[in-house]
Short mmCIF file of C-alpha atoms in Angstrom, two decimals:
data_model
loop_
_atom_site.label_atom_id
_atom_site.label_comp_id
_atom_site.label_asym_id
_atom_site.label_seq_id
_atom_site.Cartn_x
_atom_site.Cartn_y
_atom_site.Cartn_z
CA UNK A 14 -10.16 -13.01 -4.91
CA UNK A 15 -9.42 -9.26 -3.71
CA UNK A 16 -5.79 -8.54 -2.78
CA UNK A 17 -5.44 -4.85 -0.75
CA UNK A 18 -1.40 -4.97 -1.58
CA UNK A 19 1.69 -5.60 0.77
CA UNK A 20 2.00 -9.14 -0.57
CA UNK A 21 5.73 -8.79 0.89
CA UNK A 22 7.78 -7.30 3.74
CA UNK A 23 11.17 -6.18 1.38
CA UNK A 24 9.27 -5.50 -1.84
CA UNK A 25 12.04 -7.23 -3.77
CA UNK A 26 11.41 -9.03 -7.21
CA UNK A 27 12.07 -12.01 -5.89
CA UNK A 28 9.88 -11.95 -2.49
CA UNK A 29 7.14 -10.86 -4.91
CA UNK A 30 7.68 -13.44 -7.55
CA UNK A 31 7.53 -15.65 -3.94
CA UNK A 32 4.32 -14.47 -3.14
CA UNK A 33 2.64 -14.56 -6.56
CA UNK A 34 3.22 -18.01 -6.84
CA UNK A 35 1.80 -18.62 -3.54
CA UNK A 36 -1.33 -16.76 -4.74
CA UNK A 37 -1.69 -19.16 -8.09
CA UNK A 38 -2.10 -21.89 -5.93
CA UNK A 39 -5.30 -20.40 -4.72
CA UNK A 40 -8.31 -21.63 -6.63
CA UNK A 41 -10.49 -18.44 -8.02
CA UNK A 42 -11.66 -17.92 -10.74
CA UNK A 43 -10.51 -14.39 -10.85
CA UNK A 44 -7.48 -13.31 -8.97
CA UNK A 45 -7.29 -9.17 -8.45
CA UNK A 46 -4.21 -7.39 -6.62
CA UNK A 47 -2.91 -3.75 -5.84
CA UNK A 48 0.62 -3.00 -4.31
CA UNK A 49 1.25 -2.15 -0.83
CA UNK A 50 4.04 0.48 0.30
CA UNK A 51 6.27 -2.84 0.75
CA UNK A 52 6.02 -3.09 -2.93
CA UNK A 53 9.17 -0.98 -3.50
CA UNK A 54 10.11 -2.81 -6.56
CA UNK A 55 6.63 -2.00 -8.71
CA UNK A 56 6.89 1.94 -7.70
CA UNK A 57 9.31 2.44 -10.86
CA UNK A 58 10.47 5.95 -9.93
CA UNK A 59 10.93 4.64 -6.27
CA UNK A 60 12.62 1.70 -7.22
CA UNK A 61 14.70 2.82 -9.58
CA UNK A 62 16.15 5.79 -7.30
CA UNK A 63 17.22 3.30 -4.82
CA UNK A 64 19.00 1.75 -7.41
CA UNK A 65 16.73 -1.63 -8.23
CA UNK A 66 15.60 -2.90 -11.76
CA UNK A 67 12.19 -3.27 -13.03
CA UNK A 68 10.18 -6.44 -11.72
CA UNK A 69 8.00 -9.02 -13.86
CA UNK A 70 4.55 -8.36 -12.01
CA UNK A 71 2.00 -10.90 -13.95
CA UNK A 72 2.63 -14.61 -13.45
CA UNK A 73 0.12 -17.17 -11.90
CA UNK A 74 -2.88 -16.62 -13.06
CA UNK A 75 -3.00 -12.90 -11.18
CA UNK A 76 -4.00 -9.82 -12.18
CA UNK A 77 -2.03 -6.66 -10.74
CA UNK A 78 -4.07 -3.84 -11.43
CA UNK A 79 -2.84 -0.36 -11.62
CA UNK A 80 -4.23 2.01 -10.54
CA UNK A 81 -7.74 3.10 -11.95
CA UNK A 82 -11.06 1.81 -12.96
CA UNK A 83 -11.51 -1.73 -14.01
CA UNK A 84 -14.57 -3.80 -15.47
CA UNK A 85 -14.77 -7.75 -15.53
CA UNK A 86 -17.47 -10.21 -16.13
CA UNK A 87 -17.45 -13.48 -14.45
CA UNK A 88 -18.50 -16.98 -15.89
CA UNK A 89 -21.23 -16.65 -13.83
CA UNK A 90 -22.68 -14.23 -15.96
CA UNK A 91 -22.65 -11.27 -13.33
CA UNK A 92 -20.44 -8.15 -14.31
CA UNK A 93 -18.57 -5.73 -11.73
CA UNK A 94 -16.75 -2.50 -11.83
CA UNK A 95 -13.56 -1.91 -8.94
CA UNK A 96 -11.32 0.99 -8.65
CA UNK A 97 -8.02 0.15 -7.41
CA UNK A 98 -5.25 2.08 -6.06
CA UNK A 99 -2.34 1.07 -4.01
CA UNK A 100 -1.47 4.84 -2.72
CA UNK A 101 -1.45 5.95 1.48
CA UNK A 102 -0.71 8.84 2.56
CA UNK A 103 3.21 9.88 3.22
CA UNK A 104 4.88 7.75 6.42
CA UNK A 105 8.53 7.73 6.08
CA UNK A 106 10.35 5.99 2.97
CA UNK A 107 8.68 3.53 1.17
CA UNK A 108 6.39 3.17 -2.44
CA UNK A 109 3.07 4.58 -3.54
CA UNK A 110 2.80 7.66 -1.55
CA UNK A 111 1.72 11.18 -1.48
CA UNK A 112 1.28 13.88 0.32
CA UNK A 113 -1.72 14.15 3.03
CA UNK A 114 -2.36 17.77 1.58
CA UNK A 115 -2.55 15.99 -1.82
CA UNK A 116 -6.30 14.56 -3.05
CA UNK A 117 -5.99 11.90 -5.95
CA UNK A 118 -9.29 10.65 -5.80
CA UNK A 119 -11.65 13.42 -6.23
CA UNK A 120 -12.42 15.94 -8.97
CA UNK A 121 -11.69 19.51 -8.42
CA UNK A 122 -14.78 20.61 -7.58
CA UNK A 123 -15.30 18.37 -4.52
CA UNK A 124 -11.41 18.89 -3.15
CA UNK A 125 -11.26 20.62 0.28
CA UNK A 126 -10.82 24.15 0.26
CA UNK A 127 -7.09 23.55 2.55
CA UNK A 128 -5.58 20.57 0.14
CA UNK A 129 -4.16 20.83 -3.76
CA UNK A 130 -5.93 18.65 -6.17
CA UNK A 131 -3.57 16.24 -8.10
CA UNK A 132 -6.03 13.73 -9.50
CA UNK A 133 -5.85 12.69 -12.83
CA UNK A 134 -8.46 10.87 -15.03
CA UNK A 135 -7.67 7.53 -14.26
CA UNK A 136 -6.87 8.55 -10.19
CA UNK A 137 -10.42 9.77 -9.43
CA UNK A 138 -12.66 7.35 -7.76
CA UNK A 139 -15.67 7.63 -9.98
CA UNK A 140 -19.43 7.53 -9.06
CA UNK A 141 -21.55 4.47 -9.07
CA UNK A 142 -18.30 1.99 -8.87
CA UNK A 143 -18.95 -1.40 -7.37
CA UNK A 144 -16.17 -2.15 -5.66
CA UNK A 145 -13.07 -0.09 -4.74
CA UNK A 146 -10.19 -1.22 -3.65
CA UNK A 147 -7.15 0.58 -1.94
CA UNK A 148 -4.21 -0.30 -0.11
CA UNK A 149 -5.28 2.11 2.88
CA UNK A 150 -8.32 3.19 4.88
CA UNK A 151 -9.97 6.33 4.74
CA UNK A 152 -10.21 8.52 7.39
CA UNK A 153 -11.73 7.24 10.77
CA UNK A 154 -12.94 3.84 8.97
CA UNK A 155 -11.05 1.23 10.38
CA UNK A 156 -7.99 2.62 10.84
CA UNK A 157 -6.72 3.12 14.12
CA UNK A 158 -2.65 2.60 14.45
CA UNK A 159 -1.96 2.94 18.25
CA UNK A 160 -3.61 6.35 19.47
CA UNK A 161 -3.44 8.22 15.50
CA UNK A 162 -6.67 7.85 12.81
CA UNK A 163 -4.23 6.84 9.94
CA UNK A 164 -6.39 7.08 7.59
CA UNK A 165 -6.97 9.69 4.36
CA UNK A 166 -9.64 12.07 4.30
CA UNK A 167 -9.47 12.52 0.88
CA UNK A 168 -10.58 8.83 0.20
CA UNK A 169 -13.13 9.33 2.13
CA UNK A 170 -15.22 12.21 0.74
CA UNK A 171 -14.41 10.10 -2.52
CA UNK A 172 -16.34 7.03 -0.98
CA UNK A 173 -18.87 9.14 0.14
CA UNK A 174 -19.07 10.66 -3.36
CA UNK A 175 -19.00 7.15 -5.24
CA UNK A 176 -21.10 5.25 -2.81
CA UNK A 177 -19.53 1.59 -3.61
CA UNK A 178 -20.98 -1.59 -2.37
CA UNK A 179 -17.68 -2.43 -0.78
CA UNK A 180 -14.32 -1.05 0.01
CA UNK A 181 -11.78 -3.01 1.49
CA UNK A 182 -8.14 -2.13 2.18
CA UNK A 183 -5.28 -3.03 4.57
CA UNK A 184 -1.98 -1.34 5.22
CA UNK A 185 -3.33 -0.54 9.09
CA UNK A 186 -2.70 -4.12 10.72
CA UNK A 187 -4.12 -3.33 14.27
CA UNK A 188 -4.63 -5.70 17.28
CA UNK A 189 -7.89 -7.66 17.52
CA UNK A 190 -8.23 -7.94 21.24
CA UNK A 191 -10.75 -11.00 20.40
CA UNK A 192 -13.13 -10.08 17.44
CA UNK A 193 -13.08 -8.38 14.03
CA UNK A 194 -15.00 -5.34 12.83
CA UNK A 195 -16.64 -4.85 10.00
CA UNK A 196 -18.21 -0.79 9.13
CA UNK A 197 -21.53 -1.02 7.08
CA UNK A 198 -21.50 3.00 5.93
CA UNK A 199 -24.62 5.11 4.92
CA UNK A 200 -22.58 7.84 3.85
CA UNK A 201 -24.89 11.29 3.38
CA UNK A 202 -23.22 13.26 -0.23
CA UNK A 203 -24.45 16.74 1.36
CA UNK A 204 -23.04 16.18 5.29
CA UNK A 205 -19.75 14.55 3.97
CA UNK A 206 -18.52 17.22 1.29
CA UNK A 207 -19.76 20.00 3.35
CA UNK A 208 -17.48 19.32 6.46
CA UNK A 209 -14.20 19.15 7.17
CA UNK A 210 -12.05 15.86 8.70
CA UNK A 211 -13.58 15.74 12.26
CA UNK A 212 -17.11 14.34 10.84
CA UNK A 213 -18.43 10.66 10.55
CA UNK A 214 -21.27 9.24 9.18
CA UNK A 215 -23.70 6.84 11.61
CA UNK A 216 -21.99 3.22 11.50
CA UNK A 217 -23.09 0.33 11.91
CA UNK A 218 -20.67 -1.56 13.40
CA UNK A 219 -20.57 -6.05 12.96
CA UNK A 220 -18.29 -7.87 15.25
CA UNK A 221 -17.02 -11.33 14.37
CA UNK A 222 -15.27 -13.73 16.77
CA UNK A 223 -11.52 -14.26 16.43
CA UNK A 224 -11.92 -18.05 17.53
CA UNK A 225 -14.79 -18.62 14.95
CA UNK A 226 -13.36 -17.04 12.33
CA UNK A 227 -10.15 -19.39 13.13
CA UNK A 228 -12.07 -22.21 13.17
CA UNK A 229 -14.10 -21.78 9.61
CA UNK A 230 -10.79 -20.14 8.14
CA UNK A 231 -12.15 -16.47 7.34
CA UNK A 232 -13.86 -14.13 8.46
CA UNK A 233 -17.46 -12.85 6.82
CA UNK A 234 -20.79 -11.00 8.62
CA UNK A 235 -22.86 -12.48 11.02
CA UNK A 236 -26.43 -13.79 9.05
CA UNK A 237 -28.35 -11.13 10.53
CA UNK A 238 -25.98 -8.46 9.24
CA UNK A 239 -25.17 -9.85 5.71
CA UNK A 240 -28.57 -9.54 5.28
CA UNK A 241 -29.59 -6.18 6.08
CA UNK A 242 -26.62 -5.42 4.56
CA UNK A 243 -27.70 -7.20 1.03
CA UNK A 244 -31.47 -5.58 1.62
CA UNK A 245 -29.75 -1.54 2.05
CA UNK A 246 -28.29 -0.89 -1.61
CA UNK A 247 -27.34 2.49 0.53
CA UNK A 248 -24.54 0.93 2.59
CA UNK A 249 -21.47 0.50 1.84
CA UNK A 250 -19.48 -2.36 3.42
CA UNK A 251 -16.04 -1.39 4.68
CA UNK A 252 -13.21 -3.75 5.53
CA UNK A 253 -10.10 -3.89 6.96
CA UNK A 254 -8.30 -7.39 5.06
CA UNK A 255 -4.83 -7.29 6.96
CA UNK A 256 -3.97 -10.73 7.39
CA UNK A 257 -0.79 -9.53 9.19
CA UNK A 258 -1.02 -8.90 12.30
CA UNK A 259 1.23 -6.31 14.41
CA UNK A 260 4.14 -9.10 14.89
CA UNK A 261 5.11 -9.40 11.39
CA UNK A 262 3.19 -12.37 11.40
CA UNK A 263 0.40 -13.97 9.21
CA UNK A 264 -2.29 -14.87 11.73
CA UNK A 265 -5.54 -13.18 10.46
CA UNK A 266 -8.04 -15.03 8.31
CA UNK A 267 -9.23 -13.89 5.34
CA UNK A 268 -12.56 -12.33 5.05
CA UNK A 269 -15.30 -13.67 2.49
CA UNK A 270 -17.83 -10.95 1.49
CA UNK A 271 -21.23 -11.99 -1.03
CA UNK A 272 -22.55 -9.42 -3.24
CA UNK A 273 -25.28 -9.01 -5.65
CA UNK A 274 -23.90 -8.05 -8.66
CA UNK A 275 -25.07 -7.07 -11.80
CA UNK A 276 -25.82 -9.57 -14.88
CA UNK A 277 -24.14 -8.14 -17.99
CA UNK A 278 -26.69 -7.61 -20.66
CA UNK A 279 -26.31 -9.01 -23.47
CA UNK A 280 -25.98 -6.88 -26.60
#
């Protein structure tokens, strides 16, 4: 189970103790989370500005991963890398930001020419990673909030660079009007870090009822596309997991993704 962050609307200790106990009830054998912006409490320097205490993050059988690169192996046998950051871009007060002139998740060489690089070992996105998973979009994927593209450019060209089998995020909670959307991405290295924000790579765009996904309780890829999507090790499935939606309310399923993943080798 894949958490993008925002597990509260305060960010207190409490409202997150709330919710982590609400996620131990859930039956996974691995449960993986990120904060959100809401998460005031778990930014320490935030937090303790405004005046709060530090926060007990790890109860329930759940995993709150900082930000970086993780590895886990599953009973199963299989094995899977997943980056995971909970930083957006800078929107008014609140936790985990920076600056949109600010890339964290590239190297130096690959930074645009107009932003600063402040990425640090553990902050870039590295190649080959499985899965990433961030608390916001990057730019034009999924990430429409009213008429603005919300999302960071600098997560992007780092997608592009790392070319994961899946990133999924939230943070943008936009309206439905009917159906979900999932992005399958063949991102091209040479066309996305040789152009600035106004490019996009060809997407393939998979729609998925609102009422059927209501019915069966989340939300996953029509046959057809889960399996061209399982046959193209080039694409990279992109996901917006919001299960808020724009009335403070919790009325979005969850979505349920399958991936081939590697089989740790034994040593």
């Amino acid at each position: 189970m894949l958490h993008c962050g925002d597990l509260t609307q305060d960010g207190t200790p409490e409202s997150i103790s709330s919710a982590l106990e609400a996620l131990g009830k859930i039956k996974a054998k691995l449960k993986l989370v990120i904060a959100g912006n809401h998460e005031i409490s778990l930014d320490k320097p935030y937090w303790l500005s405004q005046g709060g205490t530090e926060a007990d993050a790890s109860k329930n059988g759940v995993i709150f991963l900082p930000e970086g690169t993780h590895t886990f192996d599953l009973p199963c046998g299989a094995t899977f890398s997943i980056y995971a950051s909970p930083y957006t871009p800078s929107y008014g007060a609140s936790a985990f930001q920076y600056l949109s002139g600010e890339d964290r998740f590239n190297p130096p060489g690959v930074t645009a020419t107009w932003a600063k690089n402040v990425s640090t070992q553990t902050s870039i996105i590295p190649s080959g990673v499985d899965i990433v998973m961030t608390h916001g979009p990057s730019k034009y994927i999924l990430d429409r909030a009213g008429d603005v593209s919300a999302g960071c450019e600098h997560l992007r060209r780092a997608v592009a660079r790392a070319h994961p089998r899946l990133h999924c995020f939230g943070h943008i909670h936009s309206q439905r009007c009917g159906f979900y959307e999932a992005y399958r991405v063949e991102f091209n290295d040479q066309k996305e870090l040789g152009v600035e924000a106004g490019s996009t790579s060809p997407i393939l765009k998979d729609w998925v009822g609102e009422n059927q996904a209501l019915r069966r309780g989340f939300r996953s890829l029509a046959p057809n596309a889960a399996e061209g999507f399982r046959n193209n090790k080039q694409q990279t499935l992109c996901i917006n997991a919001a299960m808020e939606g724009e009335e403070g309310v919790l009325e979005h399923p969850p979505w349920l993704v399958k991936l081939h993943l590697p089989v740790k080798q034994e040593t």
